[in-house]
C-alpha cells in the first residue's frame, strides 16, 4: 500500500524436472527460431522428439511465424504469410489439433503450457510480444551456451 516494491510469488502448479539434454535442445530451438534459422530449428526440434512433419506447426505456435519467414519477430505477419497459413490449415479442426499435440513429447506439452502462462502474464502486465521475444532470446542464448554440468572442467588439485 505504501508505494514500495512488491514481491509476488506465482504458483502455477506445474512442476516437472526436465533433462539437461532437453534444456539444451529447447534453448537451441529458441535460438534457431529467433534467428530464423530453419535448418537449426528443425535439428533442435528433432532432438526434442518433435516429428519432422510437425516442425512448421510448432514454429507457428511458438513464434506466430512460419519457418522461412523474414519478417521481424514481434511484428505483424505479411498478408501473403497470413493467407498461406489460412490455406494450409483451413481444414484443420479439433481432431487434427489433438493429433498434433498427441505427437509431441510430453515435456514439450508441459513447456508449451508454461509458455502460454508466461505469454498471458506478459500481456496482462503490459509487455509486448517484442519484449517477450527479446527476453526469450537472452535466456535461450545463455542456455544454449551453458555447458552441461558433466562437461565442466574439474578444478586442478
Coordinates of C-alpha atoms in Angstrom, one line a residue:
X1 CA 0.0 0.0 0.0
X2 CA 2.8 2.5 0.6
X3 CA 4.1 2.6 -3.0
X4 CA 7.1 0.4 -2.2
X5 CA 8.3 -2.6 -4.2
X6 CA 6.3 -5.8 -4.1
X7 CA 7.4 -9.4 -4.4
X8 CA 4.8 -11.6 -6.0
X9 CA 5.1 -15.4 -6.0
X10 CA 3.0 -17.2 -8.6
X11 CA 2.4 -20.9 -8.0
X12 CA 1.1 -22.2 -11.3
X13 CA 1.0 -25.8 -10.1
X14 CA 3.2 -27.0 -13.0
X15 CA 6.3 -28.8 -12.0
X16 CA 8.4 -31.2 -13.9
X17 CA 12.1 -32.0 -14.0
X18 CA 13.5 -31.6 -17.5
X19 CA 16.7 -33.4 -18.5
X20 CA 19.8 -31.4 -19.3
X21 CA 19.6 -32.7 -22.9
X22 CA 16.1 -31.4 -23.2
X23 CA 17.1 -28.0 -21.7
X24 CA 19.9 -27.6 -24.1
X25 CA 17.8 -28.7 -27.2
X26 CA 15.0 -26.4 -26.1
X27 CA 17.4 -23.4 -25.8
X28 CA 18.8 -24.3 -29.2
X29 CA 15.3 -24.4 -30.7
X30 CA 14.5 -20.9 -29.5
X31 CA 17.9 -19.6 -30.7
X32 CA 17.1 -21.0 -34.1
X33 CA 13.5 -19.8 -34.2
X34 CA 14.6 -16.3 -33.1
X35 CA 17.5 -16.2 -35.6
X36 CA 15.1 -17.6 -38.3
X37 CA 17.5 -20.4 -38.9
X38 CA 15.2 -23.2 -40.3
X39 CA 17.8 -25.9 -40.5
X40 CA 19.0 -25.4 -36.9
X41 CA 15.4 -25.2 -35.8
X42 CA 14.5 -28.5 -37.4
X43 CA 17.6 -30.1 -35.9
X44 CA 16.7 -28.9 -32.4
X45 CA 13.1 -29.9 -32.7
X46 CA 14.2 -33.3 -33.8
X47 CA 16.5 -33.6 -30.8
X48 CA 13.4 -32.8 -28.6
X49 CA 11.4 -35.6 -30.3
X50 CA 9.2 -33.4 -32.4
X51 CA 8.3 -35.3 -35.6
X52 CA 9.8 -33.6 -38.7
X53 CA 6.4 -33.0 -40.3
X54 CA 5.2 -31.1 -37.2
X55 CA 8.1 -28.6 -37.2
X56 CA 6.3 -25.9 -39.2
X57 CA 3.2 -26.1 -37.0
X58 CA 5.4 -25.9 -33.8
X59 CA 7.3 -22.9 -35.2
X60 CA 4.0 -21.1 -35.9
X61 CA 2.6 -22.0 -32.5
X62 CA 5.7 -20.6 -30.7
X63 CA 6.6 -17.6 -32.8
X64 CA 3.5 -16.8 -34.8
X65 CA 5.7 -17.1 -37.9
X66 CA 6.0 -19.8 -40.5
X67 CA 9.5 -21.2 -41.0
X68 CA 11.4 -19.3 -43.6
X69 CA 9.6 -16.0 -42.8
X70 CA 11.9 -13.0 -42.9
X71 CA 9.5 -10.7 -41.1
X72 CA 11.0 -9.5 -37.8
X73 CA 9.7 -11.4 -34.8
X74 CA 7.2 -9.4 -32.7
X75 CA 5.8 -7.6 -35.8
X76 CA 2.8 -8.5 -37.8
X77 CA 2.8 -11.2 -40.5
X78 CA 2.6 -10.1 -44.1
X79 CA -0.8 -10.6 -45.8
X80 CA 0.8 -13.3 -48.0
X81 CA 2.0 -15.2 -44.9
X82 CA -1.4 -15.0 -43.3
X83 CA -3.1 -16.1 -46.5
X84 CA -0.7 -19.1 -46.8
X85 CA -1.2 -20.2 -43.2
X86 CA -5.0 -19.9 -43.6
X87 CA -4.9 -22.0 -46.8
X88 CA -2.5 -24.6 -45.2
X89 CA -4.6 -25.0 -42.0
X90 CA -8.1 -24.4 -43.5
X91 CA -9.2 -28.0 -43.0
X92 CA -7.7 -28.4 -39.5
X93 CA -10.2 -28.9 -36.8
X94 CA -10.1 -30.1 -33.2
X95 CA -9.3 -33.7 -34.1
X96 CA -6.2 -32.6 -36.0
X97 CA -5.1 -30.2 -33.3
X98 CA -5.4 -33.1 -30.7
X99 CA -3.5 -35.4 -33.1
X100 CA -0.7 -32.8 -33.4
X101 CA -0.5 -32.4 -29.6
X102 CA -0.6 -36.1 -29.2
X103 CA 2.5 -36.5 -31.4
X104 CA 4.5 -34.0 -29.3
X105 CA 6.7 -35.3 -26.5
X106 CA 5.1 -34.8 -23.0
X107 CA 7.9 -32.5 -22.0
X108 CA 7.1 -30.2 -24.9
X109 CA 3.4 -30.1 -24.0
X110 CA 4.4 -29.2 -20.4
X111 CA 6.8 -26.4 -21.6
X112 CA 4.2 -25.1 -24.1
X113 CA 1.6 -24.9 -21.3
X114 CA 4.0 -23.0 -19.1
X115 CA 5.0 -20.8 -22.1
X116 CA 1.3 -19.9 -22.5
X117 CA 1.1 -18.7 -18.9
X118 CA 4.2 -16.6 -19.5
X119 CA 2.7 -15.1 -22.7
X120 CA -0.6 -14.3 -20.8
X121 CA 1.2 -12.7 -17.8
X122 CA 3.4 -10.7 -20.1
X123 CA 0.4 -9.3 -21.9
X124 CA -1.5 -8.7 -18.6
X125 CA 1.4 -6.7 -17.3
X126 CA 1.6 -4.5 -20.4
X127 CA 4.5 -6.3 -22.0
X128 CA 4.8 -6.5 -25.8
X129 CA 5.5 -9.5 -28.0
X130 CA 8.8 -8.0 -29.0
X131 CA 9.8 -7.6 -25.3
X132 CA 8.9 -11.3 -24.7
X133 CA 11.0 -12.4 -27.7
X134 CA 14.0 -10.3 -26.6
X135 CA 13.8 -11.8 -23.1
X136 CA 13.5 -15.3 -24.6
X137 CA 16.5 -14.6 -26.9
X138 CA 18.6 -13.5 -24.0
X139 CA 17.9 -16.6 -21.9
X140 CA 17.9 -19.1 -24.8
X141 CA 21.3 -17.8 -25.8
X142 CA 22.6 -18.2 -22.3
X143 CA 21.1 -21.6 -22.0
X144 CA 22.4 -22.8 -25.4
X145 CA 25.9 -21.8 -24.4
X146 CA 25.9 -23.0 -20.8
X147 CA 27.9 -26.1 -20.5
X148 CA 26.4 -29.3 -19.2
X149 CA 27.4 -30.0 -15.6
X150 CA 29.2 -33.2 -16.6
X151 CA 31.2 -31.2 -19.2
X152 CA 32.6 -28.6 -16.7
X153 CA 36.3 -28.8 -16.1
X154 CA 37.3 -30.2 -12.7
X155 CA 39.4 -27.8 -10.6
X156 CA 43.1 -28.5 -10.6
X157 CA 44.4 -30.2 -7.5

